[in-house]
Short mmCIF file of C-alpha atoms in Angstrom, two decimals:
data_model
loop_
_atom_site.label_atom_id
_atom_site.label_comp_id
_atom_site.label_asym_id
_atom_site.label_seq_id
_atom_site.Cartn_x
_atom_site.Cartn_y
_atom_site.Cartn_z
CA MET A 1 -105.19 100.18 125.12
CA ALA A 2 -108.17 97.70 124.98
CA LEU A 3 -110.12 98.50 128.30
CA PHE A 4 -111.76 95.29 128.20
CA GLY A 5 -109.07 93.13 126.25
CA ARG A 6 -109.19 92.13 122.68
CA LEU A 7 -111.35 89.42 122.71
CA ALA A 8 -114.58 89.64 124.70
CA THR A 9 -117.34 87.16 124.63
CA ALA A 10 -120.94 87.99 124.32
CA MET A 11 -121.79 84.87 126.58
CA VAL A 12 -124.82 82.46 125.96
CA THR A 13 -127.15 81.98 129.29
CA PRO A 14 -127.03 78.29 130.06
CA PHE A 15 -130.33 76.61 130.93
CA ASP A 16 -131.44 73.35 132.60
CA GLN A 17 -134.01 71.04 131.41
CA GLN A 18 -136.79 73.28 132.51
CA LEU A 19 -135.33 76.17 130.60
CA GLN A 20 -134.17 78.12 134.11
CA ILE A 21 -130.88 79.51 134.38
CA ASP A 22 -128.27 76.62 135.53
CA PHE A 23 -125.61 78.26 137.35
CA GLU A 24 -123.58 75.31 137.54
CA LYS A 25 -123.33 75.13 133.76
CA THR A 26 -122.57 78.88 133.54
CA GLU A 27 -119.58 78.09 135.76
CA ARG A 28 -118.23 75.38 133.42
CA LEU A 29 -118.83 77.76 130.44
CA ILE A 30 -117.07 80.49 132.19
CA ASP A 31 -114.31 78.02 132.51
CA HIS A 32 -114.36 76.95 128.93
CA LEU A 33 -114.18 80.54 127.89
CA LEU A 34 -111.37 81.81 129.97
CA SER A 35 -109.21 78.60 128.87
CA THR A 36 -109.73 79.44 125.36
CA GLY A 37 -108.60 83.06 125.26
CA THR A 38 -111.63 85.38 126.36
CA ASP A 39 -110.58 88.36 127.96
CA ALA A 40 -114.02 89.77 129.15
CA LEU A 41 -117.51 88.48 129.36
CA VAL A 42 -120.58 90.20 128.21
CA VAL A 43 -123.72 88.83 130.24
CA SER A 44 -127.16 89.03 128.98
CA GLY A 45 -126.72 90.45 125.84
CA THR A 46 -128.78 89.26 122.70
CA THR A 47 -126.80 86.10 122.72
CA GLY A 48 -127.49 85.60 126.11
CA GLU A 49 -131.41 85.57 125.14
CA SER A 50 -131.91 88.80 127.27
CA PRO A 51 -135.33 89.55 125.83
CA THR A 52 -136.48 86.37 127.63
CA LEU A 53 -134.94 86.92 130.95
CA SER A 54 -136.44 88.77 133.84
CA SER A 55 -134.65 91.34 135.31
CA GLU A 56 -134.56 89.35 138.51
CA GLU A 57 -133.11 86.44 136.63
CA LYS A 58 -130.38 88.84 135.02
CA LEU A 59 -129.53 90.23 138.32
CA ALA A 60 -128.77 86.93 139.69
CA LEU A 61 -126.74 85.94 136.55
CA PHE A 62 -124.55 89.22 137.13
CA ARG A 63 -124.07 88.43 140.81
CA HIS A 64 -123.22 84.62 140.14
CA VAL A 65 -120.70 85.67 137.21
CA VAL A 66 -119.08 88.22 139.38
CA GLN A 67 -118.76 85.92 142.28
CA TYR A 68 -117.56 83.04 139.99
CA VAL A 69 -115.04 85.00 137.59
CA ASN A 70 -113.67 86.53 141.09
CA GLY A 71 -111.47 89.07 139.02
CA ARG A 72 -110.03 86.74 136.33
CA CYS A 73 -111.70 89.02 133.71
CA LYS A 74 -113.91 91.83 133.35
CA VAL A 75 -117.61 91.37 133.45
CA ILE A 76 -119.91 93.79 131.43
CA ALA A 77 -123.60 93.62 132.05
CA GLY A 78 -126.14 94.14 129.37
CA THR A 79 -128.80 96.37 130.73
CA GLY A 80 -130.08 98.66 127.78
CA SER A 81 -133.68 98.45 126.51
CA ASN A 82 -135.90 100.73 124.48
CA ASP A 83 -137.34 102.22 127.72
CA THR A 84 -134.94 104.69 129.04
CA ALA A 85 -136.51 105.16 132.52
CA SER A 86 -136.62 101.28 133.00
CA SER A 87 -133.02 100.83 131.68
CA ILE A 88 -131.87 103.44 134.08
CA ALA A 89 -133.48 101.81 137.23
CA PHE A 90 -132.12 98.35 135.89
CA THR A 91 -128.62 99.85 135.49
CA GLN A 92 -128.32 100.96 138.64
CA ALA A 93 -129.54 97.65 140.13
CA ALA A 94 -126.89 95.84 138.02
CA GLU A 95 -124.28 98.15 139.38
CA ALA A 96 -124.99 97.09 142.92
CA THR A 97 -124.18 93.24 141.76
CA GLY A 98 -120.44 94.27 141.14
CA VAL A 99 -120.07 94.13 137.43
CA ASP A 100 -117.20 96.07 135.87
CA ALA A 101 -119.33 97.81 133.03
CA VAL A 102 -122.40 98.06 131.49
CA MET A 103 -123.54 97.63 127.56
CA PHE A 104 -126.32 99.59 126.13
CA VAL A 105 -127.97 98.43 123.33
CA ALA A 106 -129.66 101.05 120.88
CA PRO A 107 -133.39 101.19 121.60
CA TYR A 108 -135.04 98.79 119.31
CA TYR A 109 -138.69 99.06 117.59
CA SER A 110 -139.19 102.71 118.62
CA ARG A 111 -136.92 103.78 115.56
CA THR A 112 -136.11 107.24 117.49
CA SER A 113 -133.97 109.81 115.90
CA GLN A 114 -130.43 110.39 116.41
CA GLU A 115 -131.25 113.28 118.85
CA GLY A 116 -133.41 110.64 120.70
CA LEU A 117 -130.63 108.04 120.41
CA TYR A 118 -128.22 110.85 122.07
CA GLN A 119 -130.42 111.65 124.82
CA HIS A 120 -131.50 108.12 125.58
CA PHE A 121 -127.69 107.15 125.89
CA ARG A 122 -126.66 110.08 127.54
CA ALA A 123 -129.56 109.75 130.30
CA LEU A 124 -128.30 106.20 130.71
CA ALA A 125 -124.69 106.90 130.88
CA GLU A 126 -125.29 109.77 133.56
CA SER A 127 -127.20 107.47 135.66
CA THR A 128 -123.99 105.18 136.41
CA ARG A 129 -120.63 105.68 137.70
CA LEU A 130 -119.70 102.36 135.67
CA PRO A 131 -117.64 102.62 132.29
CA VAL A 132 -120.23 102.37 129.45
CA MET A 133 -120.07 100.12 126.03
CA LEU A 134 -122.39 101.44 123.48
CA TYR A 135 -123.77 98.76 121.22
CA ASN A 136 -124.84 99.73 117.46
CA VAL A 137 -126.65 96.90 116.00
CA PRO A 138 -129.33 98.18 113.42
CA GLY A 139 -129.88 94.64 112.01
CA ARG A 140 -131.71 94.02 114.98
CA THR A 141 -132.83 97.31 116.20
CA ALA A 142 -133.80 98.85 113.06
CA VAL A 143 -132.00 102.11 113.83
CA ASN A 144 -128.38 102.85 112.83
CA MET A 145 -126.49 105.14 115.30
CA THR A 146 -124.25 107.48 112.92
CA ALA A 147 -120.80 108.01 113.51
CA GLU A 148 -121.39 111.60 114.39
CA THR A 149 -123.83 110.37 117.27
CA THR A 150 -121.55 108.06 118.76
CA LEU A 151 -118.72 110.71 118.50
CA ARG A 152 -121.07 112.97 120.62
CA LEU A 153 -121.67 110.26 123.14
CA ALA A 154 -117.95 109.48 123.14
CA LYS A 155 -117.28 112.95 124.92
CA LEU A 156 -119.25 111.67 128.16
CA PRO A 157 -116.93 111.00 130.82
CA ASN A 158 -117.71 107.40 131.34
CA VAL A 159 -118.51 106.20 127.55
CA VAL A 160 -115.55 104.57 126.99
CA CYS A 161 -116.08 102.32 123.75
CA VAL A 162 -118.66 101.09 121.13
CA LYS A 163 -119.47 97.66 120.05
CA GLU A 164 -120.19 98.57 116.56
CA ALA A 165 -122.21 95.91 114.54
CA SER A 166 -123.36 98.22 111.69
CA GLY A 167 -121.16 96.40 109.29
CA ASN A 168 -120.25 99.59 107.88
CA LEU A 169 -116.63 99.99 107.93
CA SER A 170 -116.52 103.61 106.32
CA GLN A 171 -118.80 104.56 109.25
CA ILE A 172 -116.47 102.64 111.63
CA ALA A 173 -113.30 104.31 110.41
CA LYS A 174 -115.05 107.70 110.84
CA ILE A 175 -115.48 106.95 114.64
CA ILE A 176 -111.91 105.80 115.07
CA GLU A 177 -110.51 108.80 113.37
CA HIS A 178 -112.35 111.45 115.29
CA ALA A 179 -112.78 109.89 118.49
CA PRO A 180 -111.32 111.24 121.61
CA GLU A 181 -108.12 110.07 123.23
CA GLY A 182 -109.03 106.87 125.26
CA PHE A 183 -112.28 105.89 123.33
CA GLU A 184 -112.18 102.46 122.08
CA VAL A 185 -113.85 100.53 119.17
CA TYR A 186 -115.05 96.71 119.18
CA SER A 187 -116.14 94.87 116.09
CA GLY A 188 -119.45 93.62 116.68
CA ASP A 189 -119.47 91.11 113.80
CA ASP A 190 -116.75 88.20 114.22
CA GLY A 191 -116.62 88.23 110.18
CA ILE A 192 -114.83 91.81 110.13
CA THR A 193 -112.74 91.48 113.08
CA LEU A 194 -109.77 91.62 111.01
CA PRO A 195 -110.97 94.49 108.92
CA VAL A 196 -111.99 96.65 111.82
CA LEU A 197 -108.28 95.93 113.60
CA SER A 198 -107.04 96.99 110.36
CA ILE A 199 -108.28 100.39 110.71
CA GLY A 200 -107.71 100.76 114.25
CA GLY A 201 -110.39 98.95 116.28
CA VAL A 202 -108.91 97.33 119.22
CA GLY A 203 -110.80 93.96 119.44
CA VAL A 204 -113.96 92.18 119.15
CA VAL A 205 -117.28 91.35 121.05
CA SER A 206 -117.32 87.67 119.86
CA VAL A 207 -120.04 85.13 119.51
CA ALA A 208 -117.67 82.56 117.53
CA SER A 209 -115.32 82.68 120.54
CA HIS A 210 -117.47 80.02 122.24
CA VAL A 211 -116.30 77.60 119.65
CA VAL A 212 -113.10 78.90 118.36
CA GLY A 213 -111.83 81.39 120.80
CA ALA A 214 -108.22 80.05 120.90
CA GLN A 215 -107.85 80.63 117.08
CA MET A 216 -109.27 84.20 117.43
CA GLN A 217 -106.89 85.12 120.07
CA GLU A 218 -104.21 83.84 117.79
CA MET A 219 -105.51 85.72 114.94
CA ILE A 220 -105.58 88.79 117.01
CA GLN A 221 -102.22 88.53 118.46
CA ALA A 222 -100.70 87.96 115.11
CA PHE A 223 -102.24 91.16 113.73
CA PHE A 224 -100.72 93.20 116.54
CA VAL A 225 -97.39 91.79 116.26
CA GLY A 226 -97.14 92.43 112.81
CA LYS A 227 -97.50 88.61 111.40
CA LEU A 228 -100.40 89.85 108.83
CA ASP A 229 -100.33 87.10 106.44
CA ALA A 230 -100.97 84.76 109.58
CA ALA A 231 -103.63 86.76 110.74
CA ALA A 232 -105.26 86.91 107.35
CA ALA A 233 -104.86 83.20 106.95
CA LEU A 234 -106.52 82.45 110.21
CA HIS A 235 -109.34 85.08 109.30
CA ARG A 236 -110.19 82.85 105.97
CA LYS A 237 -109.90 79.64 107.92
CA LEU A 238 -112.30 80.73 110.48
CA LEU A 239 -114.77 82.49 108.21
CA PRO A 240 -117.12 79.43 107.53
CA ILE A 241 -117.60 79.24 111.40
CA PHE A 242 -118.22 83.01 111.78
CA GLU A 243 -120.94 82.71 109.01
CA GLY A 244 -122.26 79.21 110.21
CA LEU A 245 -123.13 80.27 113.70
CA PHE A 246 -125.56 82.62 112.13
CA ALA A 247 -126.84 80.34 109.45
CA PHE A 248 -130.09 79.90 111.61
CA PRO A 249 -131.58 82.19 114.54
CA SER A 250 -128.69 82.94 117.11
CA PRO A 251 -127.72 81.60 119.57
CA VAL A 252 -129.23 78.44 118.60
CA PRO A 253 -126.09 77.42 116.40
CA THR A 254 -123.81 78.41 119.20
CA LYS A 255 -125.46 76.37 121.92
CA THR A 256 -125.91 73.46 119.43
CA ALA A 257 -122.30 73.71 118.58
CA LEU A 258 -120.99 73.82 122.53
CA GLU A 259 -123.12 70.94 122.98
CA GLN A 260 -121.63 68.96 120.49
CA MET A 261 -118.35 70.15 121.80
CA GLY A 262 -119.15 68.66 125.26
CA VAL A 263 -119.96 72.08 126.98
CA ALA A 264 -123.46 71.66 128.20
CA VAL A 265 -125.54 74.90 127.77
CA GLY A 266 -129.20 73.36 127.59
CA GLY A 267 -131.95 74.79 124.95
CA VAL A 268 -133.41 78.10 124.20
CA ARG A 269 -136.23 79.82 125.32
CA LEU A 270 -139.35 80.56 122.84
CA PRO A 271 -139.45 82.32 120.67
CA LEU A 272 -136.24 80.62 119.42
CA VAL A 273 -136.69 77.00 119.00
CA PRO A 274 -134.13 74.12 119.15
CA ALA A 275 -132.11 73.30 116.03
CA SER A 276 -133.61 70.71 113.75
CA ASP A 277 -131.99 67.68 112.76
CA GLU A 278 -130.69 69.07 109.52
CA GLU A 279 -129.48 72.22 111.47
CA ARG A 280 -127.75 69.95 113.85
CA ALA A 281 -126.02 68.00 111.03
CA PHE A 282 -125.00 71.38 109.58
CA ILE A 283 -123.09 72.52 112.85
CA HIS A 284 -121.44 69.10 113.23
CA SER A 285 -120.17 69.37 109.65
CA LEU A 286 -118.99 72.80 110.52
CA LEU A 287 -117.21 71.71 113.60
CA SER A 288 -115.65 68.86 111.62
CA ASP A 289 -114.43 71.00 109.18
CA ASN A 290 -112.67 73.04 111.49
CA ALA A 291 -111.10 70.33 113.52
#
């Protein structure tokens, strides 16, 4: 069914020269993404440098994106953190901005138990009427949400999907096999989009779609119409992009690539630093090879 389409983009946050949110650049970025295959926007996720954005900045960004998109695609707000109480309050504030759904990342740093994960996500889900996307990304949070915990949460009425970035295809397959009807699994890693689709996933929450969105949409559509050889060939062709955009701390490679493509998105906030000359040359080569 793909509630949020096949290709959702974890959108970078454009900044001006003073590293404040640039809403005009945000509009141009949205136009670029929607014209190259993006079906939904995830705003203020990790790729959007959410740890460096204040709550006020995030809410202003949600409001602006919702207003500018004007129904052209679904807008999913990243509202989770490792503080349950503040995440509840922020999620309720985000709901008032008109976003279509919310995404809750697994609570990072605290390294809670599976029961703690369940109770955290349950409390957040019960605090909002919006559809919920869970986000499991153990490489960043230091905790993996097991298939059993995800399936437990999937029974909650507004928990509708998970962005699975564990890289564990066995775990992902178990979720897909045992999920209640209507619960969907999105790949959280560009590089395993096609394998996840092949075991029953519905799509991807992508970073690479900033750069190769049209090709990714082509790959996904080829898979779903049974052109498996074509889909596999596109996957192999795009793999250097998938990997290259994480060759140094994300979203620096993606913002660098967008600038080189003529889509202005500005710099990054500390503790991230701009790409070095060597890194910029690497991105230039990556884009040239994919041209």
